[in-house]
mmCIF file of C-alpha atoms in Angstrom:
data_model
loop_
_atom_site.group_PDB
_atom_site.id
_atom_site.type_symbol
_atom_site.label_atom_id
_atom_site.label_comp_id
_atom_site.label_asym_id
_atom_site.label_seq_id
_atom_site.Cartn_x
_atom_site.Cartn_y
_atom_site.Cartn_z
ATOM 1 C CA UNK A 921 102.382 91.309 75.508
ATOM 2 C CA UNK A 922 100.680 94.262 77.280
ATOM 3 C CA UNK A 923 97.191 95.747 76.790
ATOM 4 C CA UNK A 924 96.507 98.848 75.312
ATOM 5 C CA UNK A 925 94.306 101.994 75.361
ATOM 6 C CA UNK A 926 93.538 104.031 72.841
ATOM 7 C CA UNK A 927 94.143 107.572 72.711
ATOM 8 C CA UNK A 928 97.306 109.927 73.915
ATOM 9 C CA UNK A 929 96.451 110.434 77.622
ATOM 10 C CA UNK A 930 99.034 111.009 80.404
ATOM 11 C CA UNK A 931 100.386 108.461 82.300
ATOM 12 C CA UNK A 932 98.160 106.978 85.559
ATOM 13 C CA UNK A 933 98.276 104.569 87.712
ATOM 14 C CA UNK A 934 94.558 102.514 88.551
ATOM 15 C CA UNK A 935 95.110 101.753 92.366
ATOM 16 C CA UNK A 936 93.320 101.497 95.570
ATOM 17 C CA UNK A 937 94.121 102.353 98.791
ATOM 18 C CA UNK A 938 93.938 99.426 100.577
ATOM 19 C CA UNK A 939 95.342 96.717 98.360
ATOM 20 C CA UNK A 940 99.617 96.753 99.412
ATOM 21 C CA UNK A 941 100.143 95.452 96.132
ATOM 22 C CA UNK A 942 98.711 99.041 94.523
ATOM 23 C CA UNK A 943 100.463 100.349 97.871
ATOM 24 C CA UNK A 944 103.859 99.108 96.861
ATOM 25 C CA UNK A 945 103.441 100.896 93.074
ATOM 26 C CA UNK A 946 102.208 104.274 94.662
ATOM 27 C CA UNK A 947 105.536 104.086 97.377
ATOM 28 C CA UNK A 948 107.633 103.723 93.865
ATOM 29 C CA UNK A 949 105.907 107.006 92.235
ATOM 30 C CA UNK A 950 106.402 109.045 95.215
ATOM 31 C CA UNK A 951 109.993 107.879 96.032
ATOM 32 C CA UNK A 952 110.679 108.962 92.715
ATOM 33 C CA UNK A 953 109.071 112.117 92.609
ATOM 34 C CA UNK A 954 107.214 111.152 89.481
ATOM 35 C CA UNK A 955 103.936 113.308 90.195
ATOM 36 C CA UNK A 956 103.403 113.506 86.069
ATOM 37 C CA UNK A 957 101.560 110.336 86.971
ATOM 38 C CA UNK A 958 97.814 110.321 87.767
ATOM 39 C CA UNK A 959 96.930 107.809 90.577
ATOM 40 C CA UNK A 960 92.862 106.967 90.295
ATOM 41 C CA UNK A 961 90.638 104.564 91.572
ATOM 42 C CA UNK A 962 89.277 102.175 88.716
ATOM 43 C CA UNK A 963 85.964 103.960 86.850
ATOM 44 C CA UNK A 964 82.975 102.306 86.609
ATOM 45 C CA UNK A 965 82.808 102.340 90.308
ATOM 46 C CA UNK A 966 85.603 99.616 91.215
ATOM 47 C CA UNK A 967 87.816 96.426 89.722
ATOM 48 C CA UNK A 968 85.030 94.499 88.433
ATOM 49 C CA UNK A 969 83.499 96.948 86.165
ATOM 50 C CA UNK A 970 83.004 96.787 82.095
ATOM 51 C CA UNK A 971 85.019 100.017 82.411
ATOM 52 C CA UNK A 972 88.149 98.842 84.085
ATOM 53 C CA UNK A 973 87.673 95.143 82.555
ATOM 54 C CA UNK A 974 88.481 96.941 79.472
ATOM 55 C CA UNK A 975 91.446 98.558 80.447
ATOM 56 C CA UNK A 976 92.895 95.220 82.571
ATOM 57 C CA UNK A 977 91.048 91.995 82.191
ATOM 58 C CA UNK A 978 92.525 90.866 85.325
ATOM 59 C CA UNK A 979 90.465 93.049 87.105
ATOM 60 C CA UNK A 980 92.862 93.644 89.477
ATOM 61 C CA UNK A 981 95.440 96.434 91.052
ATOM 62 C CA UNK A 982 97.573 98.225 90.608
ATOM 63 C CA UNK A 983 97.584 98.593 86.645
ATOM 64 C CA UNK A 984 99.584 101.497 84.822
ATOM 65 C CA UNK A 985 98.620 103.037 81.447
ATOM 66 C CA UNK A 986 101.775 104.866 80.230
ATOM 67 C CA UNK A 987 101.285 107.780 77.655
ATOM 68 C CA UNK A 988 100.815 105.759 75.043
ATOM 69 C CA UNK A 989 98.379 103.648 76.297
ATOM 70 C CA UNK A 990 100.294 100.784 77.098
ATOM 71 C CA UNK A 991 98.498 98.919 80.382
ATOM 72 C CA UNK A 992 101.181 97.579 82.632
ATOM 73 C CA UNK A 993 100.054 95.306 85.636
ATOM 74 C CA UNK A 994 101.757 93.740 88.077
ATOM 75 C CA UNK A 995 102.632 95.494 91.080
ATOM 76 C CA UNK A 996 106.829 94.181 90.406
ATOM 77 C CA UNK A 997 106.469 94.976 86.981
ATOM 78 C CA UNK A 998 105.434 98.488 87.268
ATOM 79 C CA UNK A 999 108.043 98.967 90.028
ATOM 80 C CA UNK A 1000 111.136 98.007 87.192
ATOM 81 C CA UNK A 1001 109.276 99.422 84.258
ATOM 82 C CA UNK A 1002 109.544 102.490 86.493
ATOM 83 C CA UNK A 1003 113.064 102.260 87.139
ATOM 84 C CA UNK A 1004 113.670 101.283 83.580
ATOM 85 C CA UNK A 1005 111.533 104.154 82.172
ATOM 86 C CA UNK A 1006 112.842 107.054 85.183
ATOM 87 C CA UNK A 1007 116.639 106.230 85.741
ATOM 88 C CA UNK A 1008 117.052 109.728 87.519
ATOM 89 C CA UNK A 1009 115.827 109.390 91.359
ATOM 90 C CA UNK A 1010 117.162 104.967 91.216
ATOM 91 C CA UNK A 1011 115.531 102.714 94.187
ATOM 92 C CA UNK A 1012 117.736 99.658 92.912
ATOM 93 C CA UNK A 1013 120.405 99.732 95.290
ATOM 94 C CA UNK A 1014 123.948 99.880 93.499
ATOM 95 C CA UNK A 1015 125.812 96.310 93.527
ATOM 96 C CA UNK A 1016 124.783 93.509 92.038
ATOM 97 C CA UNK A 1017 124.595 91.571 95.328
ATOM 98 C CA UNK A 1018 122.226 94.426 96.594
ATOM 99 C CA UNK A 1019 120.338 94.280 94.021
ATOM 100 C CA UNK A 1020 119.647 90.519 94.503
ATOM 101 C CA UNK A 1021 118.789 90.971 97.761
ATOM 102 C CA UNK A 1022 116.357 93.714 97.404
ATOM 103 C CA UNK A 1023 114.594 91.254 94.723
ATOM 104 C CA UNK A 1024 115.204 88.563 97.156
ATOM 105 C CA UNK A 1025 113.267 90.534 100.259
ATOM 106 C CA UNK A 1026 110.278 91.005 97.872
ATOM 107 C CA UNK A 1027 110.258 87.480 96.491
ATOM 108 C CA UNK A 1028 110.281 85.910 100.130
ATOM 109 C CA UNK A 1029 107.953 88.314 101.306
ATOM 110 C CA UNK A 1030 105.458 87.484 98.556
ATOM 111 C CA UNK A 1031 105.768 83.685 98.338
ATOM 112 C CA UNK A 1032 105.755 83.134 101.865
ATOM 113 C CA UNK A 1033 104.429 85.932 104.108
ATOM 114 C CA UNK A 1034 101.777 87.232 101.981
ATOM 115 C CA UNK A 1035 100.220 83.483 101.813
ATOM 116 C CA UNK A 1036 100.149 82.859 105.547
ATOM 117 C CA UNK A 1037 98.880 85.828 106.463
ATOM 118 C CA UNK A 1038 96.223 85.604 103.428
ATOM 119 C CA UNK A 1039 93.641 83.360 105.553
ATOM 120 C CA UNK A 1040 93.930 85.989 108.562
ATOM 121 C CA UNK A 1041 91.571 88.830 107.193
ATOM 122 C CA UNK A 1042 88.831 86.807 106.937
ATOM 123 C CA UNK A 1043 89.099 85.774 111.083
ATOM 124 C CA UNK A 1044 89.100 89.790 112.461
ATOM 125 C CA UNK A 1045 85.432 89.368 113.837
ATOM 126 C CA UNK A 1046 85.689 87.291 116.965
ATOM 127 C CA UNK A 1047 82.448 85.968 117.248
ATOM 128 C CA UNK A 1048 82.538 84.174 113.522
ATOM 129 C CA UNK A 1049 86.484 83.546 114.236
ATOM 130 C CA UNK A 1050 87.582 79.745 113.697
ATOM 131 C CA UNK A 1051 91.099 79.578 116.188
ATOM 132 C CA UNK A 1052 92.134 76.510 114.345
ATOM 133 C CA UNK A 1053 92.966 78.721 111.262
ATOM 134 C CA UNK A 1054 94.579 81.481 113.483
ATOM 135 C CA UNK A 1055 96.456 79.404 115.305
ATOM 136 C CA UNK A 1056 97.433 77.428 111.765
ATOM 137 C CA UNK A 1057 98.328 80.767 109.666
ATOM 138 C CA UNK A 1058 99.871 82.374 113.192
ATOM 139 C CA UNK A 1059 102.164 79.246 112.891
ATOM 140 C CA UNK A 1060 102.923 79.536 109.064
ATOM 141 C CA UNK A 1061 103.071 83.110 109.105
ATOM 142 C CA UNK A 1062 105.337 82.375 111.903
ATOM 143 C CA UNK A 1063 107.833 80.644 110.078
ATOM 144 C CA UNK A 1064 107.610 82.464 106.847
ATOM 145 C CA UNK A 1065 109.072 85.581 108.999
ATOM 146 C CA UNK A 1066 112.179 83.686 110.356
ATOM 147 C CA UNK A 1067 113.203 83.657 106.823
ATOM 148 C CA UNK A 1068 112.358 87.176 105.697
ATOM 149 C CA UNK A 1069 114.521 87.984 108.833
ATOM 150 C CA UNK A 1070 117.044 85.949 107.701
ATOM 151 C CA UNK A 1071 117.367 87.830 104.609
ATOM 152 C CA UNK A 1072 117.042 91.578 105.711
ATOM 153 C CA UNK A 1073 120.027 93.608 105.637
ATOM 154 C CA UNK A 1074 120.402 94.209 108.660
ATOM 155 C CA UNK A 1075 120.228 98.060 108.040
ATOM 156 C CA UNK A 1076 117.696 100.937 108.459
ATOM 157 C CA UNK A 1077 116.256 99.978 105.363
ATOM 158 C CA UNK A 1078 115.525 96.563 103.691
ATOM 159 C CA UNK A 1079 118.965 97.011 101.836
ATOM 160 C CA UNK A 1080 121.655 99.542 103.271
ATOM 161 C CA UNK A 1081 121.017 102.703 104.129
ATOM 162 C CA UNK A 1082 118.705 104.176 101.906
ATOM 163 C CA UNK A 1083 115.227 103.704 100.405
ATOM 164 C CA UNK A 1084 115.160 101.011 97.705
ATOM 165 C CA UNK A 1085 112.795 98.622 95.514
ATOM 166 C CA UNK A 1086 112.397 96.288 98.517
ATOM 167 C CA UNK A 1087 111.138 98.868 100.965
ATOM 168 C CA UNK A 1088 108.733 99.826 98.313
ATOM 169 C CA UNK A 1089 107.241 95.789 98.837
ATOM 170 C CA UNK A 1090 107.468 95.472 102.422
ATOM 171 C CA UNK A 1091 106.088 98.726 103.970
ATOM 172 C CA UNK A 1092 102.701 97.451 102.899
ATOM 173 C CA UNK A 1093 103.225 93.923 104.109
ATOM 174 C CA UNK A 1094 104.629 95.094 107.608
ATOM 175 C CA UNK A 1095 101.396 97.220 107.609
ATOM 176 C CA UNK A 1096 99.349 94.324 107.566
ATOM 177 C CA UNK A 1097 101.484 92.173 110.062
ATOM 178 C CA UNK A 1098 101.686 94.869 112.349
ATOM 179 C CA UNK A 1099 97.612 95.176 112.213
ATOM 180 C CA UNK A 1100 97.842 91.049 112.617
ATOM 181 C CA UNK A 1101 99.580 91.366 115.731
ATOM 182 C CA UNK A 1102 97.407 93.769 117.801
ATOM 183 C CA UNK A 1103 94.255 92.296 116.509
ATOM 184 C CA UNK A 1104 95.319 88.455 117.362
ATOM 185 C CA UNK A 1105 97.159 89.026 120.645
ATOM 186 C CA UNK A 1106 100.230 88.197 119.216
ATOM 187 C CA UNK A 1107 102.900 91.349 119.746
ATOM 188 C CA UNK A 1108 105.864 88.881 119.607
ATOM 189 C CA UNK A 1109 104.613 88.163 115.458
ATOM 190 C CA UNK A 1110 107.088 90.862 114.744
ATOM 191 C CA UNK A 1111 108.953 91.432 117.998
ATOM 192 C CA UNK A 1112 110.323 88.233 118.296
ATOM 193 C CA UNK A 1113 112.508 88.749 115.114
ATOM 194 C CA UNK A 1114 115.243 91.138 115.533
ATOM 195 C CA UNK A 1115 116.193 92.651 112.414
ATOM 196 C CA UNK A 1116 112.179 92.524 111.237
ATOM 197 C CA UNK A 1117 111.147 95.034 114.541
ATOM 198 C CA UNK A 1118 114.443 97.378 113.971
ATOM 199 C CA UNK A 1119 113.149 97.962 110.425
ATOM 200 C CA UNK A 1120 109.822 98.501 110.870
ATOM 201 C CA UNK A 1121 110.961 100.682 113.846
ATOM 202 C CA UNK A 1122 112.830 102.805 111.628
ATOM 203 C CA UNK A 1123 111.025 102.821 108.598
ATOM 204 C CA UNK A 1124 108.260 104.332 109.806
ATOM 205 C CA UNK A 1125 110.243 107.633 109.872
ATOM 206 C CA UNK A 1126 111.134 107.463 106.916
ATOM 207 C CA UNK A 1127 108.284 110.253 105.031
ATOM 208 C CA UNK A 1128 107.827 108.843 101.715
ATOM 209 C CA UNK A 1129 107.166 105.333 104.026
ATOM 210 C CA UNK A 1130 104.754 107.617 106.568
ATOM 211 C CA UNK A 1131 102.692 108.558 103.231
ATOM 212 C CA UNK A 1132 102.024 104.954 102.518
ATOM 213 C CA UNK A 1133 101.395 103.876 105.452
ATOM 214 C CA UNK A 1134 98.934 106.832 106.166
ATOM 215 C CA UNK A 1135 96.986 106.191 103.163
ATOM 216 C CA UNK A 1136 96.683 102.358 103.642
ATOM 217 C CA UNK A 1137 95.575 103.000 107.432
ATOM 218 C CA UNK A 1138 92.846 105.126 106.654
ATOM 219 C CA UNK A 1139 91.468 103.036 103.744
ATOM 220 C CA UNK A 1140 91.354 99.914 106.466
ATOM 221 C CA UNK A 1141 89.493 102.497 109.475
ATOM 222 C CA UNK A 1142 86.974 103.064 106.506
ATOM 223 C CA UNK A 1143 86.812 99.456 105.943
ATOM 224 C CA UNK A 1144 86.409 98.375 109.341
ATOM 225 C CA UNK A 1145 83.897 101.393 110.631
ATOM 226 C CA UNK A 1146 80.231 99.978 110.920
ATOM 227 C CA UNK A 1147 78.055 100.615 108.287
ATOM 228 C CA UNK A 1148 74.882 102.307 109.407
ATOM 229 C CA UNK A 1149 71.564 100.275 109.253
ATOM 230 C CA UNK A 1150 69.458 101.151 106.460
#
């Protein structure tokens, strides 16, 4: 069911600094101390290449080779197959019911955040910004966070107490609704739901979180600095 690569090369993980979806696999690796794995942009110069094509047809991050050259995409799926595969330092939180919920967080955070806030990076610039589809995502995106409230523990983390699976998919995503809010005027976005601003409030104290969350801030500066005029 997987791709493969040939030859015996140590594990690595193709990612990209930006993407939250490569965010959330790197946030697993360091949680769990696994630094026998290799994070590296895709060769041939980025996601579209012949190079990386080869290794994940997809084109797309995050994809893991493991050490035999098994190509595992799918930021969830590389999150288990690293629990699975490194048992020692677990993320899954212990009962059953917590362990539901932590898939639960990620699941409601992907199906309904992550769409409405989808149509938002393309209105940043004001002067080519349409406010219908602010206003419109602003409203979903809105809504969509009433129900990832809903479902937070109601904890320091996304689940109890400590660091789990579900932190590992939402410190990315609050990165990006965070960056919605101060560029769209709109500091209630997270504010305005309890449990939402005591988590991010907290999390970001949390070092293997401050890692993340450093990386995926400087990859957007870079993105968003002028380029200079040929």
């Amino acid at each position: 069911i997987f791709g493969s690569v040939q030859g015996d090369h140590p594990m690595k993980l193709y990612s990209v600094p930006l993407s939250p979806f490569a965010a959330r696999a790197r946030m697993a690796i360091y949680a769990k101390k696994l630094d026998q794995i290799e994070i590296l942009p895709p060769p041939g110069g980025g996601t579209r290449s012949p190079e990386y094509l080869a290794i994940h047809p997809m084109g797309k991050v995050p994809a893991l080779v493991t050490d035999d050259g098994v190509v595992i995409p799918e930021s969830e799926t590389i999150v288990e197959y690293l629990e699975d595969k490194f048992p020692a330092i677990s993320l899954r939180p212990e009962s059953a019911e917590d362990k539901a919920r932590a898939r639960l967080i990620v699941r409601v955070s992907e199906l309904y955040v992550t769409p409405a806030g989808g149509a938002l990076f393309g209105q940043f610039n004001p002067a080519t910004r349409d406010q219908s589809i602010v206003d419109a995502s602003l409203a979903q995106l809105s809504e969509a966070l009433v129900h990832l409230n809903y479902f937070l523990g109601g904890g320091p983390y996304a689940v109890g107490g400590a660091l789990t699976t579900a932190d590992c998919g939402l410190v990315p995503q609050m990165f990006f609704l965070n960056v919605f809010a101060q560029a769209f005027g709109r500091p209630d976005l997270l504010t305005s739901h309890g449990k939402i601003a005591a988590y991010w409030a907290h999390v970001q104290t949390d070092p293997i979180a401050q890692r993340v969350l450093a990386e995926v801030g400087r990859a957007l500066q870079e993105r968003m600095a002028p380029q200079p005029s040929a």
